[in-house]
Coordinates of C-alpha atoms in Angstrom, one line a residue:
M64 CA 30.3 -13.0 -27.6
S65 CA 33.4 -12.6 -25.4
T66 CA 35.1 -15.6 -27.2
Y67 CA 34.3 -14.0 -30.6
I68 CA 35.7 -10.6 -29.5
I69 CA 38.9 -12.2 -28.2
R70 CA 39.3 -14.1 -31.4
R71 CA 38.8 -11.0 -33.5
L72 CA 41.3 -9.0 -31.4
F73 CA 43.8 -11.8 -32.0
H74 CA 43.2 -11.5 -35.7
S75 CA 43.5 -7.8 -35.5
V76 CA 47.0 -8.1 -33.9
I77 CA 48.0 -10.5 -36.7
I78 CA 46.8 -8.0 -39.3
I79 CA 48.7 -5.1 -37.8
L80 CA 51.8 -7.3 -37.6
I81 CA 51.5 -8.2 -41.3
V82 CA 50.8 -4.7 -42.4
S83 CA 53.7 -3.3 -40.4
L84 CA 56.1 -5.9 -41.9
I85 CA 55.0 -5.2 -45.4
V86 CA 55.3 -1.4 -45.0
F87 CA 58.7 -1.9 -43.4
L88 CA 60.0 -3.9 -46.3
L89 CA 58.4 -1.9 -49.1
L90 CA 59.9 1.4 -47.7
R91 CA 63.4 0.0 -47.8
A92 CA 62.8 -1.3 -51.4
L93 CA 62.0 2.2 -52.7
P94 CA 64.8 4.1 -54.3
G95 CA 66.4 6.9 -52.3
D96 CA 68.5 6.9 -49.1
P97 CA 67.2 8.9 -46.2
I98 CA 70.8 9.6 -45.0
M99 CA 71.8 11.1 -48.3
M100 CA 68.6 13.2 -48.4
L101 CA 69.4 14.4 -44.8
I102 CA 72.9 15.3 -45.9
A103 CA 71.6 17.2 -48.9
Q104 CA 69.6 19.4 -46.5
N105 CA 72.8 20.3 -44.6
T106 CA 75.0 21.7 -47.3
N107 CA 76.7 24.2 -44.9
M108 CA 79.1 21.5 -43.7
E109 CA 81.4 19.1 -45.5
W110 CA 80.6 15.5 -45.0
T111 CA 83.3 12.8 -45.0
P112 CA 82.6 9.1 -45.5
E113 CA 83.4 8.5 -41.8
M114 CA 80.8 11.1 -40.8
I115 CA 78.2 9.6 -43.1
E116 CA 78.7 6.1 -41.7
A117 CA 78.6 7.5 -38.1
L118 CA 75.3 9.3 -38.9
R119 CA 73.9 6.1 -40.5
D120 CA 74.9 4.1 -37.4
S121 CA 73.4 6.6 -35.0
K122 CA 70.0 6.2 -36.9
G123 CA 70.3 2.5 -36.6
L124 CA 70.3 2.0 -40.4
N125 CA 73.5 -0.1 -40.4
D126 CA 71.8 -2.9 -38.5
S127 CA 70.3 -5.8 -40.4
L128 CA 66.6 -5.6 -41.4
P129 CA 65.3 -8.1 -38.9
V130 CA 67.1 -6.2 -36.1
Q131 CA 65.7 -2.8 -37.3
Y132 CA 62.2 -4.2 -37.6
F133 CA 62.0 -6.0 -34.2
R134 CA 63.6 -3.0 -32.4
W135 CA 61.0 -0.6 -33.9
F136 CA 58.1 -2.9 -33.4
S137 CA 59.0 -3.7 -29.8
M138 CA 59.4 0.0 -29.0
M139 CA 56.0 0.6 -30.6
L140 CA 54.3 -2.0 -28.4
R141 CA 55.6 0.0 -25.4
G142 CA 54.1 3.1 -26.8
D143 CA 57.4 4.6 -28.1
F144 CA 57.2 5.3 -31.8
G145 CA 60.8 6.3 -32.0
V146 CA 62.5 9.4 -33.4
S147 CA 62.2 10.9 -36.9
I148 CA 65.2 10.1 -39.1
M149 CA 65.0 13.4 -41.0
H150 CA 64.1 15.9 -38.3
N151 CA 65.0 14.2 -35.1
Y152 CA 61.6 14.9 -33.3
N153 CA 59.7 12.5 -31.1
I154 CA 57.2 10.8 -33.4
G155 CA 54.8 10.0 -30.6
E156 CA 54.5 13.6 -29.6
Q157 CA 53.9 14.7 -33.2
L158 CA 51.3 11.9 -33.7
K159 CA 49.2 13.1 -30.7
S160 CA 48.4 16.5 -32.4
K161 CA 48.1 14.9 -35.9
V162 CA 45.7 12.2 -34.7
V163 CA 43.4 14.8 -33.1
V164 CA 43.1 16.8 -36.3
S165 CA 42.5 13.8 -38.5
M166 CA 40.0 12.3 -36.1
M167 CA 38.1 15.6 -35.9
L168 CA 37.8 15.7 -39.6
G169 CA 37.2 12.0 -39.9
I170 CA 34.4 11.9 -37.3
C171 CA 32.7 14.9 -38.8
S172 CA 32.9 13.4 -42.3
F173 CA 31.6 10.0 -41.1
A174 CA 28.8 11.6 -39.2
V175 CA 27.7 13.6 -42.3
S176 CA 28.0 10.5 -44.6
I177 CA 26.1 8.2 -42.2
I178 CA 23.2 10.7 -41.9
V179 CA 23.0 12.2 -45.4
G180 CA 23.8 9.0 -47.4
P181 CA 20.9 6.8 -46.0
L182 CA 18.5 9.7 -46.1
L183 CA 19.2 10.4 -49.8
G184 CA 18.9 6.7 -50.5
I185 CA 15.6 6.3 -48.7
I186 CA 14.1 9.4 -50.5
S187 CA 15.4 8.1 -53.8
A188 CA 13.9 4.7 -53.3
I189 CA 10.5 6.0 -52.1
R190 CA 10.3 8.4 -55.1
R191 CA 11.7 5.9 -57.6
G192 CA 11.5 7.3 -61.1
K193 CA 10.7 10.8 -60.0
F194 CA 12.8 13.9 -60.4
I195 CA 14.4 13.6 -56.9
D196 CA 15.4 10.1 -57.7
N197 CA 17.2 11.2 -60.9
V198 CA 18.9 14.0 -59.0
V199 CA 20.2 11.7 -56.3
T200 CA 21.4 9.2 -58.9
I201 CA 23.4 11.8 -60.8
F202 CA 24.8 13.1 -57.5
A203 CA 25.8 9.6 -56.5
N204 CA 27.5 8.8 -59.8
I205 CA 29.5 12.0 -59.6
G206 CA 30.5 11.4 -56.0
I207 CA 31.7 7.9 -56.7
T208 CA 33.6 8.6 -60.0
A209 CA 35.1 12.1 -59.5
P210 CA 38.6 12.1 -57.9
Q211 CA 38.8 13.8 -54.5
F212 CA 41.6 16.1 -55.4
W213 CA 39.7 17.4 -58.5
I214 CA 36.6 18.1 -56.5
A215 CA 38.7 19.8 -53.8
I216 CA 40.4 22.0 -56.3
L217 CA 37.1 23.0 -57.9
L218 CA 35.6 23.9 -54.6
I219 CA 38.7 25.9 -53.5
F220 CA 38.5 27.8 -56.8
L221 CA 34.8 28.5 -56.5
F222 CA 34.2 29.2 -52.7
S223 CA 37.7 30.4 -51.7
M224 CA 39.1 32.3 -54.7
R225 CA 36.0 33.5 -56.6
L226 CA 33.4 34.0 -53.9
Q227 CA 36.0 34.3 -51.0
L228 CA 33.6 32.7 -48.6
L229 CA 35.8 30.1 -47.1
P230 CA 39.5 29.8 -46.2
I231 CA 41.8 28.1 -48.8
Y232 CA 43.9 26.1 -46.4
G233 CA 44.7 25.3 -42.8
Y234 CA 42.8 23.9 -39.8
T235 CA 42.1 25.4 -36.3
L236 CA 41.0 23.2 -33.5
P237 CA 37.5 24.0 -32.2
W238 CA 38.6 24.9 -28.7
V239 CA 41.0 27.4 -30.1
N240 CA 38.6 29.2 -32.5
L241 CA 35.2 27.6 -33.1
G242 CA 34.1 29.9 -35.9
L243 CA 37.3 29.6 -37.8
C244 CA 37.3 25.8 -37.3
I245 CA 33.8 25.5 -38.8
R246 CA 34.7 27.7 -41.8
Q247 CA 37.9 25.7 -42.4
S248 CA 36.2 22.4 -42.0
I249 CA 33.3 22.8 -44.5
L250 CA 35.2 22.1 -47.7
P251 CA 37.5 19.2 -46.4
V252 CA 34.5 17.5 -44.6
F253 CA 32.4 17.8 -47.8
V254 CA 35.1 16.4 -50.0
T255 CA 35.9 13.6 -47.6
A256 CA 32.3 12.6 -47.1
L257 CA 31.2 13.0 -50.8
G258 CA 32.3 9.5 -51.8
P259 CA 30.8 7.7 -48.8
I260 CA 27.6 9.7 -49.1
A261 CA 27.3 8.6 -52.8
S262 CA 28.1 5.0 -52.1
T263 CA 25.8 4.8 -49.1
A264 CA 22.9 6.5 -51.0
R265 CA 23.1 4.0 -53.8
Q266 CA 23.4 1.0 -51.4
T267 CA 20.5 2.3 -49.3
R268 CA 18.3 2.8 -52.4
S269 CA 18.9 -0.7 -53.6
S270 CA 18.4 -2.2 -50.2
V271 CA 15.1 -0.3 -49.6
L272 CA 13.8 -1.1 -53.0
E273 CA 14.5 -4.8 -52.3
V274 CA 12.7 -4.7 -49.0
L275 CA 9.7 -2.8 -50.5
G276 CA 9.1 -5.7 -52.8
E277 CA 8.8 -8.3 -49.9
D278 CA 5.5 -9.9 -49.2
Y279 CA 5.3 -8.6 -45.6
V280 CA 5.6 -5.0 -46.8
R281 CA 2.9 -5.4 -49.4
T282 CA 0.8 -7.0 -46.6
A283 CA 1.4 -3.9 -44.5
W284 CA 0.3 -1.6 -47.3
A285 CA -2.8 -3.8 -47.9
K286 CA -3.7 -3.5 -44.2
G287 CA -3.9 0.3 -44.7
M288 CA -0.8 1.2 -42.6
N289 CA 0.4 4.7 -43.4
E290 CA 3.7 5.3 -45.2
R291 CA 5.6 6.4 -42.1
K292 CA 4.7 3.3 -40.1
V293 CA 5.6 1.0 -42.9
L294 CA 8.9 2.6 -43.5
M295 CA 9.9 2.8 -39.8
K296 CA 8.5 -0.6 -38.7
H297 CA 9.1 -2.8 -41.6
V298 CA 11.5 -1.3 -44.2
L299 CA 14.3 0.6 -42.5
K300 CA 15.5 -2.0 -40.0
N301 CA 15.3 -4.8 -42.5
S302 CA 17.3 -2.6 -44.9
L303 CA 20.1 -1.8 -42.5
M304 CA 22.3 -4.9 -42.8
P305 CA 24.0 -4.1 -46.1
I306 CA 24.2 -0.4 -45.0
V307 CA 25.9 -1.3 -41.8
T308 CA 28.3 -3.5 -43.7
L309 CA 29.1 -0.7 -46.0
Q310 CA 29.9 1.8 -43.2
G311 CA 33.0 -0.2 -42.2
T312 CA 34.3 0.2 -45.7
M313 CA 33.3 3.9 -45.8
L314 CA 35.2 4.5 -42.5
R315 CA 38.3 3.0 -44.1
Q316 CA 37.9 5.2 -47.2
I317 CA 37.5 8.3 -44.9
V318 CA 40.7 7.5 -43.1
G319 CA 42.6 6.7 -46.3
G320 CA 41.1 9.7 -48.1
S321 CA 42.5 12.0 -45.5
V322 CA 45.9 11.6 -47.2
V323 CA 44.6 13.4 -50.3
V324 CA 42.3 15.9 -48.6
E325 CA 44.8 17.0 -46.0
R326 CA 47.5 17.5 -48.7
V327 CA 45.2 19.6 -50.9
F328 CA 43.9 21.8 -48.0
V329 CA 47.3 21.8 -46.2
I330 CA 45.7 20.4 -43.0
P331 CA 48.3 19.3 -40.4
G332 CA 46.8 15.8 -39.9
M333 CA 48.1 12.3 -40.2
G334 CA 47.6 12.2 -44.0
K335 CA 49.8 15.2 -44.7
F336 CA 52.2 14.0 -42.0
M337 CA 52.7 10.7 -43.8
V338 CA 53.0 12.3 -47.3
D339 CA 55.7 14.6 -46.1
A340 CA 57.5 11.7 -44.5
M341 CA 57.2 9.6 -47.6
Q342 CA 58.8 12.4 -49.7
G343 CA 61.7 12.5 -47.2
R344 CA 62.0 8.7 -46.9
D345 CA 61.4 9.1 -43.2
Y346 CA 60.9 5.4 -42.5
T347 CA 59.9 5.5 -38.9
V348 CA 57.3 8.2 -39.4
V349 CA 55.6 6.4 -42.3
Q350 CA 55.7 3.1 -40.4
S351 CA 54.1 4.6 -37.3
V352 CA 51.4 6.5 -39.2
T353 CA 50.5 3.4 -41.2
V354 CA 50.2 1.3 -38.0
V355 CA 47.9 3.9 -36.4
M356 CA 45.7 4.1 -39.5
T357 CA 45.5 0.3 -39.7
L358 CA 44.5 0.2 -36.0
V359 CA 41.6 2.6 -36.7
V360 CA 40.4 0.5 -39.7
V361 CA 40.6 -2.8 -37.8
I362 CA 38.7 -1.3 -34.8
S363 CA 36.0 0.0 -37.2
Y364 CA 35.5 -3.4 -38.8
L365 CA 35.2 -5.0 -35.3
I366 CA 32.5 -2.5 -34.3
V367 CA 30.6 -3.1 -37.6
D368 CA 30.7 -6.9 -36.9
L369 CA 29.3 -6.4 -33.4
L370 CA 26.6 -4.1 -34.8
Y371 CA 25.3 -7.0 -36.9
G372 CA 23.9 -8.7 -33.8
W373 CA 22.0 -5.6 -32.9
V374 CA 20.6 -5.1 -36.4
D375 CA 19.8 -8.8 -36.9
P376 CA 19.1 -10.8 -33.7
R377 CA 19.3 -14.0 -35.7
I378 CA 23.1 -13.7 -35.9
Q379 CA 24.9 -15.7 -33.3
Y380 CA 28.5 -15.2 -32.3
D381 CA 30.4 -18.3 -31.5

């Protein structure tokens, strides 16, 4: 087990290195110069070519690409994410507050999806062909196909503008104002969790139906075991493997989906932070946020792989 974990951690470092390099190069291939955008924001002073070059040199953008990359990556390894090109703030300090907001929403969304999704899938499988099965199927199809921003806008229009039950935008941390935090979290959490709930419900339904058709389950029914014991002892655990596999992907979607949801609901998390930085061509901010998101996804996949051994004792880690 320890050898497997060490090997996976090594692979994770390689993945983060590759992602950081790709993002670094793609950002500089995009049209737009962050220095010219910065100058455009300071129209109250006259800029000479010498001043522009001095500003570019102070931001480290006159160095070659390899020098820029290794300087930024080595600083990041020491826990220093650098300084924003556009706004000159410490990125690490900003990330601390943004990560807390995104993780709060992400954990809540993941918890909702991992509870509601399998539950709907189990109910749908047990009541196959019944009314509840049709309702869950329709809900799952809508959740998978409907764009997040469209669902978010519809919910804002209905619950915030028409019914005036929930706030339109913003986010308050629970230790600041718990009641307001809950009200502000309902719509973003639902929108973020909708896709994972739908995918998990469909996967759970298929997995449970497959297990229900196995010989040992039919034997359990024939022995006169009640429905609850058959489901708990024979069906659920043997249906967990594909569901656990899916949860790693769902966590990745929740982290990635925060970009859209945080932008729509104006939530000061990592998603909105990165979109704002992208619009301003703030290279160091985008690179840092991407690495942090990649780290979350890589860790989630490692946890899912380790859970396989708990779900299925036949799996051996070499």
